[in-house]
Structures are given as structure tokens and as C-alpha cells.
Coordinates of C-alpha atoms in Angstrom, one line a residue:
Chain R
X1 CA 0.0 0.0 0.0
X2 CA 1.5 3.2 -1.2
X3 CA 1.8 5.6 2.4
X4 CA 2.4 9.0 3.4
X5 CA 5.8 10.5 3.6
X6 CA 7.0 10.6 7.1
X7 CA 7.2 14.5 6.8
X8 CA 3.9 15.3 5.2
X9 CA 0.3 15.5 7.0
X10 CA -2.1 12.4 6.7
X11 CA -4.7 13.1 4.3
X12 CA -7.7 11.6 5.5
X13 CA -10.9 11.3 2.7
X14 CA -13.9 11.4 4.9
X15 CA -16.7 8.9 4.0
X16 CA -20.6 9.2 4.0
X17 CA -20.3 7.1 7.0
X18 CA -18.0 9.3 8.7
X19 CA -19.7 12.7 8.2
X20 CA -21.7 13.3 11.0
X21 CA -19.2 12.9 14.0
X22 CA -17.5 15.7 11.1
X23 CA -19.9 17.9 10.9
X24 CA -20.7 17.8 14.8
X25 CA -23.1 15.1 16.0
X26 CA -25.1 15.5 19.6
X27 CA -23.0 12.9 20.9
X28 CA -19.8 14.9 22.1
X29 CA -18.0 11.9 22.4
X30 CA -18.3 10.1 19.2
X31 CA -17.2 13.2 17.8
X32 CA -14.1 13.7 20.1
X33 CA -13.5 9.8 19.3
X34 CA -13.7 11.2 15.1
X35 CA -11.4 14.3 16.0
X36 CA -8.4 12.1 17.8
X37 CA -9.1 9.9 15.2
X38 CA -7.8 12.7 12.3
X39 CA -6.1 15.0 14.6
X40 CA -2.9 14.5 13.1
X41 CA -3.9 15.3 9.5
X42 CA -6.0 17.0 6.7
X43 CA -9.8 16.5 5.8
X44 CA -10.8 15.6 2.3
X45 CA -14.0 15.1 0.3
X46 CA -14.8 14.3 -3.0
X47 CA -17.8 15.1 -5.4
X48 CA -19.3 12.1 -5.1
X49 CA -19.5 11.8 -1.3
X50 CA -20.7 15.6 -1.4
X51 CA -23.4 14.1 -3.5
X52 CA -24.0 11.7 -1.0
X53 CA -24.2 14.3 1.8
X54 CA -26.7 16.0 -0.2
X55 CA -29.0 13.6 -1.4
X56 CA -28.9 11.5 1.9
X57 CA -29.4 14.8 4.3
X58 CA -30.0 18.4 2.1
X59 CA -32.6 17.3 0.3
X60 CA -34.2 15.6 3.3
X61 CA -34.7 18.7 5.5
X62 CA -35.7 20.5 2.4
X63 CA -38.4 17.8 2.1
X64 CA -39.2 18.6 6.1
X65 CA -39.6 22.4 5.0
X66 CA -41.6 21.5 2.5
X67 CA -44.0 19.4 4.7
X68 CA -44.0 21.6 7.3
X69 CA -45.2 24.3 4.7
X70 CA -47.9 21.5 3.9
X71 CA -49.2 20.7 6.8
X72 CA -51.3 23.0 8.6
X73 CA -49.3 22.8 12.1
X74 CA -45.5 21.8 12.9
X75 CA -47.1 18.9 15.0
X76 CA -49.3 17.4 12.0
X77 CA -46.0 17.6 9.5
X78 CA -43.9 16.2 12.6
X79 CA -45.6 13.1 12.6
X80 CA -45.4 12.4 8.7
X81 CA -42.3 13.5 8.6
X82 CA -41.5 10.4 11.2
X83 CA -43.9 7.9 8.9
X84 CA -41.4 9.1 6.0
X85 CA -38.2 9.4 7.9
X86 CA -37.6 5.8 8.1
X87 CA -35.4 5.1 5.6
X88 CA -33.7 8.7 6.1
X89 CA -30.8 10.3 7.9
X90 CA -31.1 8.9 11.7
X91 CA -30.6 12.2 13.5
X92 CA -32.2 14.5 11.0
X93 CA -35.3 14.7 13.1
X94 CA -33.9 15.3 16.1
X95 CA -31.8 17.9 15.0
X96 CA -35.0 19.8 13.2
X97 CA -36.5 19.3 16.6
X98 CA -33.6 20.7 18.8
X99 CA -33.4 23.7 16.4
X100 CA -37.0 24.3 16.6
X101 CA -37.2 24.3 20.1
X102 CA -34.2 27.6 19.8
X103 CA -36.6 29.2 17.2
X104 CA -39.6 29.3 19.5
X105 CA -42.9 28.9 18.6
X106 CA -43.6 29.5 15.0
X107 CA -46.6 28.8 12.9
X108 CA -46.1 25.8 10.2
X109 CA -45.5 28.6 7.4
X110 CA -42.4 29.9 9.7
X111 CA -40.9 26.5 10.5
X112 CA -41.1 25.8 6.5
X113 CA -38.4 29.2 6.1
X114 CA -36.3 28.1 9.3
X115 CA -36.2 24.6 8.3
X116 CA -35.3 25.7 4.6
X117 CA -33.1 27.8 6.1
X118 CA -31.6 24.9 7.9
X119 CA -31.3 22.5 4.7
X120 CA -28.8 25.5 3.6
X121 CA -26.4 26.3 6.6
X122 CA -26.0 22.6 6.8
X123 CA -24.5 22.3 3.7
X124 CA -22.7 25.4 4.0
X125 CA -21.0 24.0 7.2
X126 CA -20.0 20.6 5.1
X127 CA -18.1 22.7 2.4
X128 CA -16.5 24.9 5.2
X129 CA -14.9 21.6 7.1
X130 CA -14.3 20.2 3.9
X131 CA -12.5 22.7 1.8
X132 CA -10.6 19.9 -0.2
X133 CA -11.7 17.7 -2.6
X134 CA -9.5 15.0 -4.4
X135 CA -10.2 14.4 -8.1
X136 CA -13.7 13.6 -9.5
X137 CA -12.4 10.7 -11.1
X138 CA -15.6 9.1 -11.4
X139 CA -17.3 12.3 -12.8
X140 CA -20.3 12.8 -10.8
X141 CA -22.4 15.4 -12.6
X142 CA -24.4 16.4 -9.7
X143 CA -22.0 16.6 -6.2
X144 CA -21.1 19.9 -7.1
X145 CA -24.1 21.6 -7.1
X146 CA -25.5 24.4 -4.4
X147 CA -28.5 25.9 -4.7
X148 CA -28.9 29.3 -6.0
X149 CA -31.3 31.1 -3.8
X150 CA -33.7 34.4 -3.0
X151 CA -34.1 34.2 0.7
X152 CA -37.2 35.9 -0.4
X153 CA -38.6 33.0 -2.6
X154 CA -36.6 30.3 -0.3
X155 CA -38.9 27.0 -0.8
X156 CA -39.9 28.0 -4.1
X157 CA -36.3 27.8 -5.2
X158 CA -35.1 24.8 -2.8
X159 CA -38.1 22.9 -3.8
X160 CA -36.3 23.3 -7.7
X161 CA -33.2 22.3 -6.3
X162 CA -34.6 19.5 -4.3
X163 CA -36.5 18.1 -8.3
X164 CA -33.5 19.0 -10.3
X165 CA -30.8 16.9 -7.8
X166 CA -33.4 13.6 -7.5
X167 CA -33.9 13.5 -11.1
X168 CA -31.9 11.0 -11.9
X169 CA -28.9 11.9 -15.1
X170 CA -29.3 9.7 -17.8
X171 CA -25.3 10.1 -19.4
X172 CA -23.6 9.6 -16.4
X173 CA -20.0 8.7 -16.9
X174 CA -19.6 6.3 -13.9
X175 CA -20.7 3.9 -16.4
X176 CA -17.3 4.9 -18.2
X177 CA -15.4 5.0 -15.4
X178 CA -16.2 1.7 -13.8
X179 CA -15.6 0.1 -17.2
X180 CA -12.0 1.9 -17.5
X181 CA -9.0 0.1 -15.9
X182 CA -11.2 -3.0 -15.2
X183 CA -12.7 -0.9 -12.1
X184 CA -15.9 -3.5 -11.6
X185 CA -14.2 -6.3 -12.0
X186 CA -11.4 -5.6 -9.3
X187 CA -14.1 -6.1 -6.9
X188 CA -16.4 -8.2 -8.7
X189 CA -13.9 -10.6 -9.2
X190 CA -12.5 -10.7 -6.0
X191 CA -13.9 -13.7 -4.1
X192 CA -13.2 -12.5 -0.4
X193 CA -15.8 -9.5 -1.7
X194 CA -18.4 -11.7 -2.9
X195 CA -20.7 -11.4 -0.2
X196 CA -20.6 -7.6 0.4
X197 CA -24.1 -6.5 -0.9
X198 CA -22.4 -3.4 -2.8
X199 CA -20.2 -6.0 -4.6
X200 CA -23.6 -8.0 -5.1
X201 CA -25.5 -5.0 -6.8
X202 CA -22.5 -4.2 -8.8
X203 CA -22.1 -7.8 -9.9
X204 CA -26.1 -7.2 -10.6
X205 CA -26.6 -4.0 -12.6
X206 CA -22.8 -6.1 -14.6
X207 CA -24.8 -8.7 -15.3
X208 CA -27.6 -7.3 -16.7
X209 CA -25.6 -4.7 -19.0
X210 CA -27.7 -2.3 -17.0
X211 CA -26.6 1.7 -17.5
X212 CA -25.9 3.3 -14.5
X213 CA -27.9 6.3 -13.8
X214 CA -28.1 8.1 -10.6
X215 CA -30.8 5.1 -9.2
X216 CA -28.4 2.1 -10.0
X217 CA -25.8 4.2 -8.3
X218 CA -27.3 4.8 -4.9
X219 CA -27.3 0.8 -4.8
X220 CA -23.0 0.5 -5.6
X221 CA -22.2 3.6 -3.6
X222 CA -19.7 2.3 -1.2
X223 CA -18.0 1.0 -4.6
X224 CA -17.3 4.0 -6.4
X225 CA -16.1 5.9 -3.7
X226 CA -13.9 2.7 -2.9
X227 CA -12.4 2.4 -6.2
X228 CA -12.6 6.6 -6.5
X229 CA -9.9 6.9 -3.1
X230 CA -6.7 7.7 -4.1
X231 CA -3.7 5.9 -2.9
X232 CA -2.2 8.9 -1.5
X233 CA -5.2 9.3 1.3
X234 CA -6.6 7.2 4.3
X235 CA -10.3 6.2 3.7
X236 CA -11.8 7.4 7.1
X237 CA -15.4 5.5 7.6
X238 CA -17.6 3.8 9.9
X239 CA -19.2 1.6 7.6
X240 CA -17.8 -2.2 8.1
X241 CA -17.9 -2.7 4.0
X242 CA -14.5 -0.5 3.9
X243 CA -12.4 -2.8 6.0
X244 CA -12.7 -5.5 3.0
X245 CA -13.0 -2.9 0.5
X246 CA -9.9 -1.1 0.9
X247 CA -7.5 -3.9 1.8
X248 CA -8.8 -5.7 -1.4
X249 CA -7.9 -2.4 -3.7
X250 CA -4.6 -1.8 -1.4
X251 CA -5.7 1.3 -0.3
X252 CA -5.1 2.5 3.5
X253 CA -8.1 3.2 5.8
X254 CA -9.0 4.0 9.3
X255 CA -11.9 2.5 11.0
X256 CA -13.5 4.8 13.5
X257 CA -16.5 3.5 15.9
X258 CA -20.2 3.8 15.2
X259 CA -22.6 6.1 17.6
X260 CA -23.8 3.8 19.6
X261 CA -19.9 2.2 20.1
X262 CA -18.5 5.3 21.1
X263 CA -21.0 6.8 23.3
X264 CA -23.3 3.5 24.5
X265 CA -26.1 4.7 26.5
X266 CA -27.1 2.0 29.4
X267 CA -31.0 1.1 29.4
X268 CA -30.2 0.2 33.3
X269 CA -31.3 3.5 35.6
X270 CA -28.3 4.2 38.3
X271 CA -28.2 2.7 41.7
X272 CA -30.2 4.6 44.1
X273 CA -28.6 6.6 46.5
X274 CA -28.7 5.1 50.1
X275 CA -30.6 7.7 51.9
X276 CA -28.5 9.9 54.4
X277 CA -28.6 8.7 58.0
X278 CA -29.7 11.7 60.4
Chain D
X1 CA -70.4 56.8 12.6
X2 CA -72.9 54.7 11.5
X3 CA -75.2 56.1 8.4
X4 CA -78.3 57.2 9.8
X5 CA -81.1 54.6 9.1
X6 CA -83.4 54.5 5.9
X7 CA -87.3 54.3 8.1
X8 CA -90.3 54.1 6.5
X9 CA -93.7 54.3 8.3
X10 CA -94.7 50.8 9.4
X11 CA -98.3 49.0 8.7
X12 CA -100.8 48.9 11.8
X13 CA -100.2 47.2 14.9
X14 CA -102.9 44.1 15.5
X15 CA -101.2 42.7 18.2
X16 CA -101.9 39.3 16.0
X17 CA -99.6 36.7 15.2
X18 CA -98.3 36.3 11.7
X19 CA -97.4 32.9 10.8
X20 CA -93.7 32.2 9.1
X21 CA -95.0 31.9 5.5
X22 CA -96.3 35.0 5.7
X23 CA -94.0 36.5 7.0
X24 CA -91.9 35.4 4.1
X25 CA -93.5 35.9 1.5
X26 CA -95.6 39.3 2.6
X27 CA -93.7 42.5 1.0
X28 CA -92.1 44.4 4.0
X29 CA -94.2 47.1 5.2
X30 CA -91.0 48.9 6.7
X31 CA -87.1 48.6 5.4
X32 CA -84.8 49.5 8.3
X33 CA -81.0 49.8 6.8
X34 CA -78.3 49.7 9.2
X35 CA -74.6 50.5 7.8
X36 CA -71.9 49.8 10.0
X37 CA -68.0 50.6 8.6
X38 CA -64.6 49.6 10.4
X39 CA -61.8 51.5 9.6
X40 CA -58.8 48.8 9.9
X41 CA -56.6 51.2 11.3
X42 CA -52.7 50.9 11.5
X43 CA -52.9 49.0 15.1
X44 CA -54.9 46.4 13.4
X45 CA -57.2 46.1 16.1
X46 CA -60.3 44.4 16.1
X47 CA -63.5 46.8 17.0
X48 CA -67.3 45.6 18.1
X49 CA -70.1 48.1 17.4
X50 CA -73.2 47.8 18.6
X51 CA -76.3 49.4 17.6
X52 CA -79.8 49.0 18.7
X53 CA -83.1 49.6 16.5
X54 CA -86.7 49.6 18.2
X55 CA -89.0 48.2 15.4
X56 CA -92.3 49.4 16.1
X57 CA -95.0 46.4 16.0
X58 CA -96.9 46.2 12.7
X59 CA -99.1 43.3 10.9
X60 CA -96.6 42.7 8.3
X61 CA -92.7 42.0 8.3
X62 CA -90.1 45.0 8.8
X63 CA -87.3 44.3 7.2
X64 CA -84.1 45.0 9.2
X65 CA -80.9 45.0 6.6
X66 CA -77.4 45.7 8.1
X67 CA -74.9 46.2 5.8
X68 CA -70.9 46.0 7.7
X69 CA -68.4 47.3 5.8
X70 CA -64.5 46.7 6.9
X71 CA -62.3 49.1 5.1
X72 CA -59.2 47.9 4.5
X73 CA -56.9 50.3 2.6
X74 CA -55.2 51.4 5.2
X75 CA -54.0 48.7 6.5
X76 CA -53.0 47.4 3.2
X77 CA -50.5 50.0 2.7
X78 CA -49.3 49.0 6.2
X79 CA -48.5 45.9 4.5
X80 CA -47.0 47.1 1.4
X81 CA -43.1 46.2 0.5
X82 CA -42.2 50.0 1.6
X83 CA -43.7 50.1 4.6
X84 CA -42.2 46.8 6.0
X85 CA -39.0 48.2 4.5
X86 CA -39.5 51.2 6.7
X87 CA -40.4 49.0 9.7
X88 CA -37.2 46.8 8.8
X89 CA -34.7 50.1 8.1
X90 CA -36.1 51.7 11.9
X91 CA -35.6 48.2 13.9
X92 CA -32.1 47.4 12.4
X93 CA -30.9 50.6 13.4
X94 CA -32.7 50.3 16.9
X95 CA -30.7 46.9 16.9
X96 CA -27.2 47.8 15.6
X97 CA -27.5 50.3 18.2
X98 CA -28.5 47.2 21.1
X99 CA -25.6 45.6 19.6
X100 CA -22.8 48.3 20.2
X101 CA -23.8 49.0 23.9
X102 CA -23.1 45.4 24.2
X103 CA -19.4 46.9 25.3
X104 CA -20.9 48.7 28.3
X105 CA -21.1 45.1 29.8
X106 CA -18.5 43.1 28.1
X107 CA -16.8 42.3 31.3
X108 CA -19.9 41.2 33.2
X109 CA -20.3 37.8 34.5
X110 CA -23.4 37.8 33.6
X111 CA -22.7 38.4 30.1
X112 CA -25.2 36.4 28.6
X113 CA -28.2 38.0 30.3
X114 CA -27.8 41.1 28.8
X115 CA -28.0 39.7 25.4
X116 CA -31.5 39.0 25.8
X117 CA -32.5 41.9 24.6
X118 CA -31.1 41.8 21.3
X119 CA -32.1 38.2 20.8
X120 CA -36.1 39.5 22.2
X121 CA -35.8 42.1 19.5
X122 CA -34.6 40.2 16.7
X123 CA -37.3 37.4 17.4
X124 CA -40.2 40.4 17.7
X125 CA -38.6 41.5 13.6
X126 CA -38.4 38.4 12.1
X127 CA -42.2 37.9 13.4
X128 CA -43.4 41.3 12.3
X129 CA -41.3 40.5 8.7
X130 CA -42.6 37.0 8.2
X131 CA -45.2 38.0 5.7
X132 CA -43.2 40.4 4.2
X133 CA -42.8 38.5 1.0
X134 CA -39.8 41.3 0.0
X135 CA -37.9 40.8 3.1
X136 CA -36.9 36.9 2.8
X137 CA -33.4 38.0 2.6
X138 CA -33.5 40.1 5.9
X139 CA -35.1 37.5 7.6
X140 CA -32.1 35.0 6.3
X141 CA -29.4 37.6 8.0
X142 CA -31.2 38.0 11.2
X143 CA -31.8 34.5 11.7
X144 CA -27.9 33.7 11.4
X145 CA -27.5 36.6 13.9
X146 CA -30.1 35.3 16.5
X147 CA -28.0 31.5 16.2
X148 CA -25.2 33.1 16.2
X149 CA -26.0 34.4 20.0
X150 CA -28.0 31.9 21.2
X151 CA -26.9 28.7 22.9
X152 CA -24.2 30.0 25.0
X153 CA -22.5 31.7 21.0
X154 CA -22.9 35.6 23.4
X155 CA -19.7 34.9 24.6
X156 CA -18.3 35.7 21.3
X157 CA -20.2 39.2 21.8
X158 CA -17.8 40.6 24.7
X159 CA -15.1 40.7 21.7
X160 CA -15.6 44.5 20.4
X161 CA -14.7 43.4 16.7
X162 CA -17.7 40.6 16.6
X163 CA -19.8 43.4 17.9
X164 CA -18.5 45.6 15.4
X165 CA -19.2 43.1 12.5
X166 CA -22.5 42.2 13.7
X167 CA -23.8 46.0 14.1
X168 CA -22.0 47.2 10.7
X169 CA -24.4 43.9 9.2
X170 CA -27.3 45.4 11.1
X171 CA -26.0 49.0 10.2
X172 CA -26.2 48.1 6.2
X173 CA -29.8 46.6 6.6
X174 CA -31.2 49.5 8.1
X175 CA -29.7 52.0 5.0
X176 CA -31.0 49.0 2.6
X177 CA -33.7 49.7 0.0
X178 CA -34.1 46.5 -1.1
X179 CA -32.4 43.8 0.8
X180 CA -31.4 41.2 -1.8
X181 CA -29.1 37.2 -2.0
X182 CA -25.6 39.2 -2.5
X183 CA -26.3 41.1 0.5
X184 CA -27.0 37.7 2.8
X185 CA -23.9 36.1 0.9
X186 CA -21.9 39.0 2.2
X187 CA -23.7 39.1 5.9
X188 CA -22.8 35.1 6.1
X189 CA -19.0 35.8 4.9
X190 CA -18.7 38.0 7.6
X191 CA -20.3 36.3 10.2
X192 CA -18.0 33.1 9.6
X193 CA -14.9 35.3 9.6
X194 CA -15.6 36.1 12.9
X195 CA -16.0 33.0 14.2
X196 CA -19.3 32.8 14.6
X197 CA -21.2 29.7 13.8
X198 CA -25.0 30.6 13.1
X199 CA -25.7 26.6 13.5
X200 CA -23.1 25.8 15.9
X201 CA -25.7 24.7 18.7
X202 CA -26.6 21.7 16.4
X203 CA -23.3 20.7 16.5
X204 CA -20.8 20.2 19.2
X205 CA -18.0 22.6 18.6
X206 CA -16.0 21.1 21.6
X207 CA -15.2 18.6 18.8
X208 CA -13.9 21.2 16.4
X209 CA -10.7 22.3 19.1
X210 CA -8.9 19.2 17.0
X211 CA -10.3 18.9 13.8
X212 CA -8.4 19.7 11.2
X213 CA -9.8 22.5 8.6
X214 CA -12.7 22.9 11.2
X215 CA -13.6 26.5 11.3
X216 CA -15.5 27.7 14.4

């Protein structure tokens, strides 16, 4: 595995997995467990785990604004929001709660601009921690948008955002990219990654000669950005899939612990205190 | 003042009892028209008037029409794009003002109590504002200030060149025609060069003291 020169910083490409002790999670400690982890070196990103970011947590609080503009009080789109949250960023809810509760009480139509609001500091905070990017090898089309907004139209022009991003682009060129250099098959044909599911759904959409557009490519994911890491930076991810990925593409990566390994929380209450004797 | 009331002379009185139908369907002897008019005025608030009408007896129906009028155009132009511009350009100043007599209090333990009133005010605008269709952009800059302070971010406000930062922002807003993107890109650059994090109490910045590229 190529490695760092002893005199240079680590340069440490942050996975989706990873982002949110990055960014800041509630839990203080999973993110202090993130920041010794990377201490010693410099944060990267690349366009297609921006993309990531945004599809997976963007355009889900700007689908929150949009409900709570929907719904007739915060409580009413609160509770869809929960039905529809389930296959959707853990913590997003909580965190549109907690800022919320700072806010005060607003009518549905004044959540909808603070929420919006939200969807777009978020993202702004994610470009400031990441100022670096490696190469878009794999030439996502759509990681490097923003939105382009009137604070004065705000869910008009994040609701375009939120359409244009989902729809899904037909010539994407991670279909040329996983062809070039035998890509796929350095994982397809790798039996020690035969029963990773990304590896499965790659071996899938190969099989079926099926072009990639941005729907195929939420299901191989963990692949691209894999085979996209450059051998000059440490994959830093939470997701188990990495520590066969990487080793398999001899790449260097650093494992950091999930949530609920870092910070558990004990479902047994404390001892009671003995009362004191008089 | 209420119009005074159209009164024609009613029919006899019989003292009988006229059944429903025919009270329907019987022309009115009498047409009693009551005009009532509310001025919304600028405070917006709401008004009861109440006025009575003896209707002499009579054999056949009186008709009793009241006509209530709310007049609106004044308060419309209290809603028009200048006027919350004017009510936007007055409380910015009011606030850049709050905002530099921060220093008076800089030192004080307490520190974070006597932010309260800036926060209160900023609240109050962005409520009066909120239907201001013109004024998304001001709301976007006041909202980054208000998270900027809350959440234990005041301490950030005893340094003189945050305060200085944050009432120049306030300053420009309150000089502002028309408050438009560029000017919230330019209110959120200099808000971040200070330090200031308006979504910092989402996040833990305790977390940021070691990461790498962090900004605070």
C-alpha cells in the first residue's frame, strides 16, 4: 500500500459514513472519538460523497420544509415527517426538533423558512470543514451543485433544487469510469468480496448490462467511492464494508466507531442513592 | 359613525300573530338599513359596534338589513413592501445600536443576560417581517445573527470586533432599500470570519478544538 511521507500530514478522505461525527453530532464523544481519530492530518472530500451528503441529508430537511409548509401545524407535518423518515438520515429529526425548540414557537409557514433555512447552513457548514476535494475521477455530474437562492422566494427555489438533484442523469459517466482500468471487476472478481451487498449489486446491474444512472448508483455507492480513493489518502469510515474494500484495492483506511460504540447509552437506571442517615 | 337609518312608516299594529309563510313571502311594510363601517386602522385592532333599532309592531314583516363594511386600505399599505421596508430600516438601526452598547457590559459575568434583549428584538422582527414577501433575505441575515447568540454563541459578543461586525451587518440593513441574495452572501461571509457559527448549537463545537480544517 503506497503511504504517506513521514514529513507530510495524513490526508484523510472522509466517508458518508463518517460525516456526521464531522460535521458535529449531539453525541460529544463520538465526535471527540472522530477528531483524535484525524487529529494528526487533513480532511478531504470528494464530489461524489458531497453528492452523498446532499441527497442523503440536504434534500431531506428541504423535504421537512416542504411538509412543514404542507401541513397545517409543525405537530401534523412532525408526525409524517416520522412515517417518512424511516429510511432517512437517523438524526435529521432530532436535529430539526432541537433547532425548533431555539426558534420558538412558529406557525407551520415559519418552521417551512427556518427549516429551509436549515437544509442550507448545513450544507454550508459541510463545504467549510471540507474545503478539499480530491479528483472527481468518477465524474459525478451532480455533487457539485448548491442551490442558488432568493431568501425571499426560499422554498420555491429549494423545492427546484430538491426536483433537479433527485432527477436522476441519464449520461452519467460512472458507467465509463467503472468500465475503464477493469474498475468492476477488481471487486467483482475478487472472491473475499463476494458477499458484500455493494459487490452483489455491482455484480447485478454487470450482469444485466444495465446503464448506470443516478438510481443504480445509490445501490454501488460504497464501490465508487472505494475504487474513486486515491492511494495517497486514508479512507476514514464507519461503515464495516471499507475494512474488506480497501485492503482488497490496497488502499489505507482508518476505522472509526459507530454512535452507539463510542458513546453507548445503558438502558439500566443508576443505583439509588442510600438515603443519608440523620 | 354609523349612516343614519333609511325608516319608512310601518303598517298597523294588530297585536296578531303572523305565521312564518307569511312572514316570508308578505312584501315588507318597513325597510330598516343599518350601515356599519370599520376602519382597519394601523394597530390592526379588532372593533365591536353595537347598535340598537326599536322596530315598532306592525301586521306585516319590517325588514331590518345591516350592511358591515371593513375598510381595509389602510391597513393594506401598512402591508405594502415600503412600509415593511420602513419598519425593517427603523428596527435594524434600533438593533445595531443594542448591539454596540453590548461593550458597556463586556466584562460582566453575567454576560449572557444582557443579550437577551437583542435576541427578544430580533425574534419580535423576524415575526413582524414574516409576511413580508420582500424581506426573505433580511429575515435569512437575522436568523444567522439570532443563532449566532443563542446557545451560549454571546460569549463571542464581549469581543468588540464581533460586535463591530455584527452591528455594521445590522448597520447596512437598516440603509437598505431593497435587501437582496448578495447582500446575505456578504452578511454570512462575515459572520463566519468572525468566528461565529450561526448553527453551531446543532453541532458540538468542543469537537472542532482538533479537527483539522474545522472553522469555528
Amino acid at each position: 500500500m503506497a503511504r504517506p511521507t513521514p514529513q507530510s500530514k495524513p490526508k484523510y478522505l472522509v466517508e458518508t459514513s463518517a460525516l456526521r461525527p464531522a460535521l458535529g453530532s449531539p453525541s460529544l464523544k463520538h465526535n471527540q472519538h472522530f477528531s483524535e481519530a484525524v487529529r494528526d492530518g487533513e480532511l478531504y472530500t470528494s464530489v461524489y460523497i458531497r453528492m452523498e451528503f446532499i441527497r442523503h441529508w440536504v434534500c431531506y430537511i428541504i423535504r421537512a420544509a416542504l411538509y412543514f409548509k404542507q401541513c397545517d401545524n409543525v405537530a401534523n407535518a412532525l408526525y409524517h415527517l416520522e412515517q417518512d423518515f424511516g429510511r432517512g438520515p437517523k438524526d435529521a429529526l432530532s436535529m430539526i426538533q432541537q433547532y425548533l425548540s431555539g426558534c420558538g414557537s412558529l406557525s407551520s409557514d415559519t418552521t417551512a423558512e427556518e427549516i429551509a433555512s436549515l437544509a442550507l447552513r448545513f450544507l454550508e457548514r459541510f463545504d467549510r470543514v471540507f474545503p478539499k476535494s480530491i479528483e472527481n475521477s468518477c465524474q459525478c455530474q451532480i455533487g457539485g451543485k448548491s442551490p442558488t437562492v432568493d431568501y425571499n422566494s426560499i422554498l420555491h427555489d429549494l423545492y427546484d433544487f430538491h426536483e433537479d438533484f433527485l432527477t436522476p442523469v441519464q449520461d452519467c459517466k460512472i458507467n465509463k469510469f467503472l468500465k475503464s482500468r477493469r474498475r468492476a471487476e477488481s471487486l467483482t472478481k475478487n472472491e473475499s468480496l463476494s458477499e458484500l451487498s455493494v459487490v452483489k449489486n455491482l455484480s447485478d446491474l454487470q450482469g444485466r448490462s444495465k446503464w448506470i444512472t443516478c438510481t443504480e448508483c445509490r445501490r454501488i455507492g460504497d464501490a465508487v467511492i472505494a475504487l474513486e480513493q486515491p492511494a495517497t489518502h486514508y479512507l476514514v469510515h464507519i461503515d464495516q464494508a471499507f475494512n474488506e474494500l480497501c485492503p482488497a484495492l490496497g488502499r489505507n483506511h482508518k476505522a472509526i466507531a459507530s454512535a452507539v460504540a463510542a458513546d453507548p447509552i445503558e438502558l439500566k437506571p443508576p443505583p439509588q442513592k442510600e438515603p443519608e442517615k440523620l | 359613525m354609523p349612516a343614519p337609518p333609511l325608516f319608512q312608516p310601518p303598517g298597523d299594529v294588530s297585536g296578531d300573530t303572523v305565521a312564518t309563510d307569511q312572514l316570508l313571502s308578505s312584501p315588507p311594510t318597513a325597510v330598516l338599513v343599518k350601515n356599519i363601517v370599520h376602519e382597519l386602522g394601523s394597530d390592526l385592532q379588532a372593533e365591536a359596534q353595537e347598535v340598537s333599532v326599536d322596530v315598532q309592531p306592525s301586521k306585516l314583516p319590517t325588514r331590518i338589513v345591516v350592511k358591515s363594511e371593513v375598510r381595509t386600505e389602510g391597513a393594506q399599505k401598512l402591508r405594502s413592501a415600503t412600509y415593511m421596508a420602513t419598519v425593517r430600516r427603523r428596527e435594524t438601526s434600533a438593533l445595531a445600536h443594542d448591539v454596540a452598547v453590548l461593550a458597556q457590559h463586556a466584562r460582566r459575568d453575567d454576560f449572557g443576560v444582557r443579550t437577551f434583549p437583542v435576541t427578544e428584538r430580533l425574534k419580535k422582527l423576524l415575526v413582524t417581517l414574516s409576511a413580508a414577501e420582500q424581506e426573505g433575505n433580511t429575515r435569512e441575515i437575522l436568523r444567522r445573527i439570532r443563532d449566532s447568540i443563542q446557545n451560549g454563541g454571546w460569549e463571542a459578543y464581549r469581543k468588540p470586533e464581533v460586535r463591530n461586525v455584527v452591528a455594521s451587518i445590522l448597520d447596512d440593513l437598516s440603509k437598505l432599500e431593497e435587501v437582496q441574495p448578495r447582500h446575505v452572501k456578504m452578511a454570512s461571509e462575515k459572520i463566519a470570519a468572525m468566528g461565529l457559527d450561526s448553527v453551531a448549537h446543532l453541532f458540538d463545537m468542543s469537537a472542532d478544538n482538533g479537527t483539522p480544517n474545522a472553522s469555528k
